Short mmCIF file of C-alpha atoms in Angstrom, two decimals:
data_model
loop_
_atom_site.label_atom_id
_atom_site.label_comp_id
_atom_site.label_asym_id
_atom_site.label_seq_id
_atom_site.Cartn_x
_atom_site.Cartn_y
_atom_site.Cartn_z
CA UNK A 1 -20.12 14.92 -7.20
CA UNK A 2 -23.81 16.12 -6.17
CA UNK A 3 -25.72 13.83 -4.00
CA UNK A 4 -27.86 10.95 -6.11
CA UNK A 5 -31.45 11.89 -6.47
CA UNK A 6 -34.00 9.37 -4.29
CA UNK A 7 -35.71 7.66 -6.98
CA UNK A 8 -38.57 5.37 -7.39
CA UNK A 9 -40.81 3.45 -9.91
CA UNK A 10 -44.67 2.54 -10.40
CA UNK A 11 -45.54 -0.16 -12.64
CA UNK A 12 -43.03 -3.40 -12.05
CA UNK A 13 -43.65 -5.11 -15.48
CA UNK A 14 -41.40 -5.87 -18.52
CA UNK A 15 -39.87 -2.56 -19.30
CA UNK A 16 -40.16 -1.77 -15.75
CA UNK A 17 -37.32 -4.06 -15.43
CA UNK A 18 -35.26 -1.94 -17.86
CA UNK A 19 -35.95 0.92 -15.83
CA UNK A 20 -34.84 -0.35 -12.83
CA UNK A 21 -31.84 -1.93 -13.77
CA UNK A 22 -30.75 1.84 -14.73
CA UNK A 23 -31.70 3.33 -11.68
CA UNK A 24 -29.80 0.87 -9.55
CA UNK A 25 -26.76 1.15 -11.97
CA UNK A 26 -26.91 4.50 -12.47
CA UNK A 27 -24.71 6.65 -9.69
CA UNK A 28 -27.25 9.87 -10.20
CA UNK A 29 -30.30 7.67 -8.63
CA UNK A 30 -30.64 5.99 -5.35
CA UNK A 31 -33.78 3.32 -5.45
CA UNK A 32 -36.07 3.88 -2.53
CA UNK A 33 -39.18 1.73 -3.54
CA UNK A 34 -41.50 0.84 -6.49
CA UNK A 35 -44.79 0.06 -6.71
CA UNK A 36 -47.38 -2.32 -9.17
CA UNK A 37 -51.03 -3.08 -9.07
CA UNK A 38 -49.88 -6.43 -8.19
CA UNK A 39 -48.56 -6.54 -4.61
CA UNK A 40 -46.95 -9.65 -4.87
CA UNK A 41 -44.59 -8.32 -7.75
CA UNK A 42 -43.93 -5.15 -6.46
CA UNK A 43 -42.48 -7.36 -3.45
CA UNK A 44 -40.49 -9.75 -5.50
CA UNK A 45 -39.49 -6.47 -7.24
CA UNK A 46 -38.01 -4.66 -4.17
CA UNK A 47 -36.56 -7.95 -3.07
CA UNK A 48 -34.57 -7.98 -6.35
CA UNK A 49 -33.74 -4.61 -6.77
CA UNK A 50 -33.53 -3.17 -3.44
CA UNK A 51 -35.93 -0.06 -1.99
CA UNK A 52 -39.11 -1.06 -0.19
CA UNK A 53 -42.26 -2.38 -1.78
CA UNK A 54 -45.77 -0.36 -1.79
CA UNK A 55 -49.31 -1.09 -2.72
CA UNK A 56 -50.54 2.51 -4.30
CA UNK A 57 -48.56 5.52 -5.34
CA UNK A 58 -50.14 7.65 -2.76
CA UNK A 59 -47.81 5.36 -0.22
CA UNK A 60 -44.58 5.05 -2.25
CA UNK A 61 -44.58 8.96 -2.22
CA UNK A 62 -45.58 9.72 1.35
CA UNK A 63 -43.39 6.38 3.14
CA UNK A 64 -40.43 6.25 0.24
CA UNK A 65 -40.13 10.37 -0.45
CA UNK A 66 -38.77 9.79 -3.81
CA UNK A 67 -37.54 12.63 -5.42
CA UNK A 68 -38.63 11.75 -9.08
CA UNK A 69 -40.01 8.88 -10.21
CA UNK A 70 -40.43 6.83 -13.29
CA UNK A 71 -43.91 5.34 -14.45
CA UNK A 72 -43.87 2.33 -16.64
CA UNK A 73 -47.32 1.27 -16.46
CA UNK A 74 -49.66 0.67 -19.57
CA UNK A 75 -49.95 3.87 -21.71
CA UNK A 76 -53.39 4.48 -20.35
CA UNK A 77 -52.64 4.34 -16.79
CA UNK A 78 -49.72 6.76 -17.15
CA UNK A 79 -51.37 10.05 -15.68
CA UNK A 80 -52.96 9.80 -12.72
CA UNK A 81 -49.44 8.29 -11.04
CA UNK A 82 -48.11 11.21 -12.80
CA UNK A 83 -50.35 13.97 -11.38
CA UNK A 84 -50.07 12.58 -8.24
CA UNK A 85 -46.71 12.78 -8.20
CA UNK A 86 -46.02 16.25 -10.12
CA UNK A 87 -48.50 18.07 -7.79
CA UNK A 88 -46.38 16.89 -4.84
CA UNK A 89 -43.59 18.33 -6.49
CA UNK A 90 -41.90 15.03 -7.47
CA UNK A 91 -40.04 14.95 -10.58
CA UNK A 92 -41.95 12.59 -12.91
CA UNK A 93 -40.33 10.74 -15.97
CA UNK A 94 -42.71 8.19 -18.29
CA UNK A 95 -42.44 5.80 -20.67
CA UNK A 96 -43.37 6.26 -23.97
CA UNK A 97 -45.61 7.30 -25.15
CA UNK A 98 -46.47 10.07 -22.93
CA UNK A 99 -50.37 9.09 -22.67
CA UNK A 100 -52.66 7.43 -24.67
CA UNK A 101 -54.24 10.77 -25.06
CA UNK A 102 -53.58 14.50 -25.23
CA UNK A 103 -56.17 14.98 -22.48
CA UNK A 104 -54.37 13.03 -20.24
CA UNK A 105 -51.28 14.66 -21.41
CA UNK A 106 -52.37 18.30 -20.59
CA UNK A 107 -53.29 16.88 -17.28
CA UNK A 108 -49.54 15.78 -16.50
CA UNK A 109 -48.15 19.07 -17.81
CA UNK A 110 -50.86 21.25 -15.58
CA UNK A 111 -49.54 19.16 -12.44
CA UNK A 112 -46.18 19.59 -13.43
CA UNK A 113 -46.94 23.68 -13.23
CA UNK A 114 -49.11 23.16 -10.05
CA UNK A 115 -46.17 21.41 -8.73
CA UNK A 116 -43.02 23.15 -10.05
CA UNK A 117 -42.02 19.77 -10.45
CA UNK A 118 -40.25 18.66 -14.31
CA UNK A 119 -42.06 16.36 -16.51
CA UNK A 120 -39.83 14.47 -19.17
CA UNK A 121 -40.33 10.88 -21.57
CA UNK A 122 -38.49 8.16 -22.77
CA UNK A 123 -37.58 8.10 -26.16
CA UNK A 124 -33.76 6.57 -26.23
CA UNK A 125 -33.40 5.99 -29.32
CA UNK A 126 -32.36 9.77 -29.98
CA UNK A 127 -29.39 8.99 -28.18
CA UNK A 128 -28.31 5.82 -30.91
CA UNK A 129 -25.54 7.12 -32.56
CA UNK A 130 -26.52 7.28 -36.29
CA UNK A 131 -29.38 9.10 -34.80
CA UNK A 132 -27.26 11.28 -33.02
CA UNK A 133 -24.90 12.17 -36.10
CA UNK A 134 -28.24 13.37 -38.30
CA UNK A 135 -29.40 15.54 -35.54
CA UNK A 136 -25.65 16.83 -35.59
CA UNK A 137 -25.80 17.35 -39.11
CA UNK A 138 -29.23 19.32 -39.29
CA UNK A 139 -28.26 21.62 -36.70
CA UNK A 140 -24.84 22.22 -38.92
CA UNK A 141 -26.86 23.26 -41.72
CA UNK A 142 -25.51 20.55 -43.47
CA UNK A 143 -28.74 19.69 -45.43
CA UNK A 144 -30.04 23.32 -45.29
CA UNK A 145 -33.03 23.40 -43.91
CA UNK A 146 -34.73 20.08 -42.81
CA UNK A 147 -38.19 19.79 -45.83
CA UNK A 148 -39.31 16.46 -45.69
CA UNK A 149 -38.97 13.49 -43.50
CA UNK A 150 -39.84 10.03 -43.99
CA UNK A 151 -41.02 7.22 -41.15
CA UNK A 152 -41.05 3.20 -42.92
CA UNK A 153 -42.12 0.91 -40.80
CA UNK A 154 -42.65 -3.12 -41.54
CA UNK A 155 -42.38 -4.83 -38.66
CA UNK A 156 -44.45 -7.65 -36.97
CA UNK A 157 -46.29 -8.94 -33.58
CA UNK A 158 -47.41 -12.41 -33.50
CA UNK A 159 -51.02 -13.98 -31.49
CA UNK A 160 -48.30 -14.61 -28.30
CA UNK A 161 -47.31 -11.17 -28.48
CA UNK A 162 -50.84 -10.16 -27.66
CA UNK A 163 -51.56 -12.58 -25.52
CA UNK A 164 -48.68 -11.79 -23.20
CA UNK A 165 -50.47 -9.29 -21.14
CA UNK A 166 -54.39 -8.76 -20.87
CA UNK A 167 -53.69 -4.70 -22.16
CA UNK A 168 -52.46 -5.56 -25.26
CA UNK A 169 -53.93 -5.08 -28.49
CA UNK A 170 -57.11 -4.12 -26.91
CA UNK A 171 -58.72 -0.36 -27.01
CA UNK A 172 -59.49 -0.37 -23.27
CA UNK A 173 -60.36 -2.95 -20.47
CA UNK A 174 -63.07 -2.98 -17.66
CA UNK A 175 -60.38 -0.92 -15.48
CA UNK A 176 -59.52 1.20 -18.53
CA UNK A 177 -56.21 -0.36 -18.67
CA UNK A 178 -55.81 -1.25 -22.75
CA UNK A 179 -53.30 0.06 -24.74
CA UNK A 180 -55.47 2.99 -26.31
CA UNK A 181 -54.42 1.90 -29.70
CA UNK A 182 -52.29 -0.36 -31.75
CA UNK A 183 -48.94 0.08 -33.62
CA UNK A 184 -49.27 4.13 -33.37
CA UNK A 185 -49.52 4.32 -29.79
CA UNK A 186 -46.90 1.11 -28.72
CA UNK A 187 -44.68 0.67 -31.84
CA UNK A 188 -44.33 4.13 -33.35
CA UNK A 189 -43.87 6.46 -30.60
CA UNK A 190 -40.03 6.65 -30.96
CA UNK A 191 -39.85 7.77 -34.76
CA UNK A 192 -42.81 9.92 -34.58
CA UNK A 193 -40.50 11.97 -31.90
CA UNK A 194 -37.60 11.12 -34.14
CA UNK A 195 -39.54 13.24 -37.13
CA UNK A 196 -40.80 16.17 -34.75
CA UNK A 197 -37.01 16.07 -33.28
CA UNK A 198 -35.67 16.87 -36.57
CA UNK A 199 -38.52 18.55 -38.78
CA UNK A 200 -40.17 20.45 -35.37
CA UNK A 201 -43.57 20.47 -34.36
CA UNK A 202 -46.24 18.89 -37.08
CA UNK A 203 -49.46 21.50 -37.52
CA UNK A 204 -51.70 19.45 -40.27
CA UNK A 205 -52.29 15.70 -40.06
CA UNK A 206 -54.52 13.60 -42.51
CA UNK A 207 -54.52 9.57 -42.25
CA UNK A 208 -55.92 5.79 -41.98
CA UNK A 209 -55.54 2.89 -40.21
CA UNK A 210 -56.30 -0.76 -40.50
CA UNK A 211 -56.08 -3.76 -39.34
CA UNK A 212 -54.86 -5.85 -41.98
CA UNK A 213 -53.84 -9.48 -40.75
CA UNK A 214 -54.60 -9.50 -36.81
CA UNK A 215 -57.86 -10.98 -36.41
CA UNK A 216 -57.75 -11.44 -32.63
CA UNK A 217 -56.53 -8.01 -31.75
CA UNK A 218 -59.04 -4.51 -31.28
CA UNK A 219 -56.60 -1.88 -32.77
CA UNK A 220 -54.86 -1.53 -35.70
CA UNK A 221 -51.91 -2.72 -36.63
CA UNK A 222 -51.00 -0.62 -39.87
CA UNK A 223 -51.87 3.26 -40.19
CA UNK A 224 -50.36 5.65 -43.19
CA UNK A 225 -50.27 9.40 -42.79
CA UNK A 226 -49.16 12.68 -44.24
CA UNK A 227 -47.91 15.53 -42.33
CA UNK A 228 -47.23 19.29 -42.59
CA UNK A 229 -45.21 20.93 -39.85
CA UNK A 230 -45.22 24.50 -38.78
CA UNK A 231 -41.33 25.48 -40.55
CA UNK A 232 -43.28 24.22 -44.14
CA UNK A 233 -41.79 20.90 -44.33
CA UNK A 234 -43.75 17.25 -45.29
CA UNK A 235 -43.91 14.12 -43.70
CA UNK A 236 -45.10 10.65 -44.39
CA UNK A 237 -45.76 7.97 -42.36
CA UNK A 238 -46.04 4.27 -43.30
CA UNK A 239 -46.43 2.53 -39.66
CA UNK A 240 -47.27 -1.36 -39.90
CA UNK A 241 -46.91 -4.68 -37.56
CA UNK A 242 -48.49 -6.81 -40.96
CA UNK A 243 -45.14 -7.85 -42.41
CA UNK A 244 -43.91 -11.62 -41.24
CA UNK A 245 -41.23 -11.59 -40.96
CA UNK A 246 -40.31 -7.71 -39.58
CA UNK A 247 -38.28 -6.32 -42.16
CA UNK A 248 -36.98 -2.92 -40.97
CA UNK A 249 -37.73 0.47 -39.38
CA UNK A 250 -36.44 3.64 -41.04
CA UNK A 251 -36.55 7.44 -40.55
CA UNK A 252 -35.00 9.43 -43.65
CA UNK A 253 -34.88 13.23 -43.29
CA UNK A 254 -34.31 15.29 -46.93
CA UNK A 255 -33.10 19.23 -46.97
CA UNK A 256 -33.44 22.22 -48.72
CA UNK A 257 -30.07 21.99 -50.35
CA UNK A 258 -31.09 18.83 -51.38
CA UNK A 259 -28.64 16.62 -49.21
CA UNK A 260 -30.65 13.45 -47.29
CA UNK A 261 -29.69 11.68 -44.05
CA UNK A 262 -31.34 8.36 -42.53
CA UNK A 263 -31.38 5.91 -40.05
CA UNK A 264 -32.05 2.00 -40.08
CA UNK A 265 -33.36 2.11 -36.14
CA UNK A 266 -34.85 -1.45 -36.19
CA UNK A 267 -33.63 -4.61 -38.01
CA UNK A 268 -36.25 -7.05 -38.54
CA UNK A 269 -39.64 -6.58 -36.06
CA UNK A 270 -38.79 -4.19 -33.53
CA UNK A 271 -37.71 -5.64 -29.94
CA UNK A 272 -39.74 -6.25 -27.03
CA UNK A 273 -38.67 -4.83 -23.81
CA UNK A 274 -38.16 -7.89 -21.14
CA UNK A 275 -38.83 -10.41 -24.28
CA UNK A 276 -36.29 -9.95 -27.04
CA UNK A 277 -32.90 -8.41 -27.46
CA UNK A 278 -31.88 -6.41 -30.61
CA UNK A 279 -29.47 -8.30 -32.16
CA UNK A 280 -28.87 -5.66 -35.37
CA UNK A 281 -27.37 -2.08 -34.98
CA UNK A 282 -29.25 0.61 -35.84
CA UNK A 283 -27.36 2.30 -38.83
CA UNK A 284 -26.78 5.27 -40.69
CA UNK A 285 -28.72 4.21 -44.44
CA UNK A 286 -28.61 7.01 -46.37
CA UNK A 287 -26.17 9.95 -46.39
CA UNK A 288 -25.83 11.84 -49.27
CA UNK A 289 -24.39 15.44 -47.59
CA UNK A 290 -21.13 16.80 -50.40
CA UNK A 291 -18.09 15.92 -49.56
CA UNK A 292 -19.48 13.34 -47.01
CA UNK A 293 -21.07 10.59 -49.21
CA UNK A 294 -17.98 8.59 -48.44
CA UNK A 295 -17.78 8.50 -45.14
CA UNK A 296 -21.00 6.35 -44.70
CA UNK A 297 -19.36 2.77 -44.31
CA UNK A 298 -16.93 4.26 -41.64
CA UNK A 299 -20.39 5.36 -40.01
CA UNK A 300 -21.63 2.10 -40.54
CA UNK A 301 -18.27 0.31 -38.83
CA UNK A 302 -18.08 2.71 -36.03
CA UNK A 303 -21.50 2.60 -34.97
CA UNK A 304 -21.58 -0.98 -35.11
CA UNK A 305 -18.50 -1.66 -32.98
CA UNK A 306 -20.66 0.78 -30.85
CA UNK A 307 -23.30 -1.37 -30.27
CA UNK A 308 -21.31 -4.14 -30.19
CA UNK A 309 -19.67 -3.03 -26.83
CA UNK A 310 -23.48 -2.85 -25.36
CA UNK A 311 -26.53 -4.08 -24.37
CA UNK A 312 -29.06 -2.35 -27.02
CA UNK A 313 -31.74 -3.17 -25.06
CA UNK A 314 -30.32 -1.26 -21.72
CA UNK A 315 -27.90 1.23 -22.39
CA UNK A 316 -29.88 3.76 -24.35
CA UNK A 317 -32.29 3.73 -21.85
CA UNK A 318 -29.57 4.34 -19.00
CA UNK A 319 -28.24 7.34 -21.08
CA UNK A 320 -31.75 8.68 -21.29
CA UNK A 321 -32.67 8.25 -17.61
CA UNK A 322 -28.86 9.49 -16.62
CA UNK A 323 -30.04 12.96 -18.56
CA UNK A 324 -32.78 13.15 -16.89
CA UNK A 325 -31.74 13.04 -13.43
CA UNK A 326 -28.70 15.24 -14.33
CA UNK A 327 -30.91 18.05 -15.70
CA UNK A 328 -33.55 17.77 -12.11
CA UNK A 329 -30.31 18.10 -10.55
CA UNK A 330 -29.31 20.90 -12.38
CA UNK A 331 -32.83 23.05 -13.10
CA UNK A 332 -32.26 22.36 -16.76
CA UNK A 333 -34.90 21.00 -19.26
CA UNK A 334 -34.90 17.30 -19.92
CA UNK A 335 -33.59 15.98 -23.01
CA UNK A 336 -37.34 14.85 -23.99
CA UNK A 337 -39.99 17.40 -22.81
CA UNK A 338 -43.29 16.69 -21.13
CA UNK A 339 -44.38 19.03 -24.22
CA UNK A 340 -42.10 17.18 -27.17
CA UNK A 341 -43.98 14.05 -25.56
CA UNK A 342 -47.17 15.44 -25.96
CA UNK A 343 -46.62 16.69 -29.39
CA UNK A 344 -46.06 12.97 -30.42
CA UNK A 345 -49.89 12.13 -28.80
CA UNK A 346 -51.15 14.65 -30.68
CA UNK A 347 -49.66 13.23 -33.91
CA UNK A 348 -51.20 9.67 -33.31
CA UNK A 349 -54.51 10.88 -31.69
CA UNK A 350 -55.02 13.04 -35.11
CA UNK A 351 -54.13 10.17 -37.48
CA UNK A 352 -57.05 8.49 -35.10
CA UNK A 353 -59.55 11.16 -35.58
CA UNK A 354 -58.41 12.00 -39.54
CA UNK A 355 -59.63 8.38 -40.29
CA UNK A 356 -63.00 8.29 -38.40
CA UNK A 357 -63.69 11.98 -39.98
CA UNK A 358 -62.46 11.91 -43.60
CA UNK A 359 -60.37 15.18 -42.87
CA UNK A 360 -56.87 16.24 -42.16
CA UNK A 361 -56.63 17.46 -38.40
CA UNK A 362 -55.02 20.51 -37.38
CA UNK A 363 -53.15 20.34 -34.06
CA UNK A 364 -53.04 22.91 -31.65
#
């Protein structure tokens, strides 16, 4: 077996914890250090986890000498870790969503080319299995060709949710550390890859967003939008935190031969990382490909004894991080692209800019 790769992480918060439990778990990754605006954490961190303790990036990369890192700071403080890192030639994995922006976005990838270093983001929940078994059957042909695509989203964030950290729910801070947005840029991430995974890359984008019940909060925390992507297929997006209780998150995907496949990812309001478990399997809800409509409650069974034998909250993200270390290791792309992540920024940032324009937004 290779050597593990020296790893570190910056930003020692709630899903920082989820990160770090895979890279000391993982036997591809060797924790050397982390690092966290907060000194004090990034010390109880190290003492917890192992790896020394640093008080900027520009010391975690020269005392440490990671060979990638992972960066789970707020989505607006994502690049310039990133940069820094990439342009050492460090191999640089982030959180999702990529950025809060595609400017900051084309600044990672730049580095990455400066650096010859790879540049790859989190989405795990293309590794749940129902997820796994559409992606299977579009790339069989088994719907034809993949025409429209469907993201539902009702789920919900209460006033403690918001006031859990000083970033959320807020545009931008003093130190430019907000979120950058609302339930587009936190919540919706995943499925927006999850529709350019299996429909390819979005070219037209026209949408709103509102905020309908959070009074307290900056962003929004509902947004609709309809998409056309570059192979001629549709989208839709109904994206909202308004519903209490959460009732579900969905992704539906409808072919050419008429055949549909869909996934329940979320039961309920979606989980928070370091908060809330997910107590629910994410399931296979629609499956309508001949000869295969019957095999949908086995799906269901499987992937539920699946989960079952997990910990939701952990494993996907091990499998993802495990992939990405395996393909440094190997010179191979990631399994989520620097590029695929931007492509999700650009999706959000245009709903953003369709809204405060009155016209659909072409993405480049």
């Amino acid at each position: 077996m290779s050597a593990p790769l020296r790893t570190a992480l910056v930003g020692c918060g709630k899903i920082g914890r989820t990160h770090a439990l895979a890279l000391t778990r993982l036997p591809e990754s060797q924790f050397v250090g982390c690092c966290d605006a907060d000194a004090a954490r990034s010390a109880a961190f190290a003492a917890e986890f192992g790896g020394t303790a640093h008080a900027s990036v520009d010391d975690l990369l020269r005392s440490a000498r990671p060979e990638a890192l992972l960066i789970a700071t707020p989505h607006p403080l994502h690049a310039a870790p990133a940069v820094a890192a990439l342009e050492a030639g460090v191999h640089v994995l982030v959180e999702k969503p990529l950025a809060a922006t595609v400017e900051d976005c084309d600044a990672m990838l730049d580095a990455a080319d400066r650096g010859g270093a790879t540049l790859g983001v989190v989405s795990q929940r293309r590794y749940y299995e129902p997820v796994v078994r559409m992606r299977r059957a579009i790339d069989a042909g088994k719907i034809g060709r993949p025409v429209l695509g469907l993201f539902l989203m009702y789920s919900w964030r209460d006033p403690a949710y918001y006031r859990s950290d000083p970033w959320r729910g807020r545009w931008a801070t003093k130190d430019g550390a907000g979120e950058g947005g609302g339930v587009l840029v936190n919540q919706s991430p995943h499925q927006l890859d999850l529709l350019q995974w299996f429909l390819g890359e979005p070219e037209e984008v026209t949408g709103y967003w509102a905020n309908l019940n959070h009074p307290t909060v900056e962003v929004e925390d509902s947004a609709v939008a309809a998409l056309r992507f570059r192979g001629g297929g549709l989208g839709s997006i109904l994206t909202s935190l308004s519903q209490d209780p959460g009732i579900y998150t969905k992704v539906h995907v409808h072919g050419s031969n008429g055949a549909s496949v869909g996934v329940q990812t979320d039961t309920g309001a979606s989980f928070v990382a370091g908060v809330s478990g997910i107590a629910d399997p994410p399931l296979n809800d629609v499956w309508t490909i001949a000869g295969e409509q019957g095999e949908l409650e086995a799906f269901r069974r499987q992937d539920a004894a699946a989960f079952a034998a997990v910990d939701g909250t952990t494993h996907y993200h091990e499998l993802n991080i495990a992939d990405f270390l395996r393909a440094v290791r190997d010179g191979a792309q990631p399994p989520v692209t620097g590029a695929e992540g931007r492509t999700v920024v650009a999706m959000f940032q245009a709903i953003y800019e369709s809204n405060r324009t009155g016209r659909s937004v072409r993405l480049h």
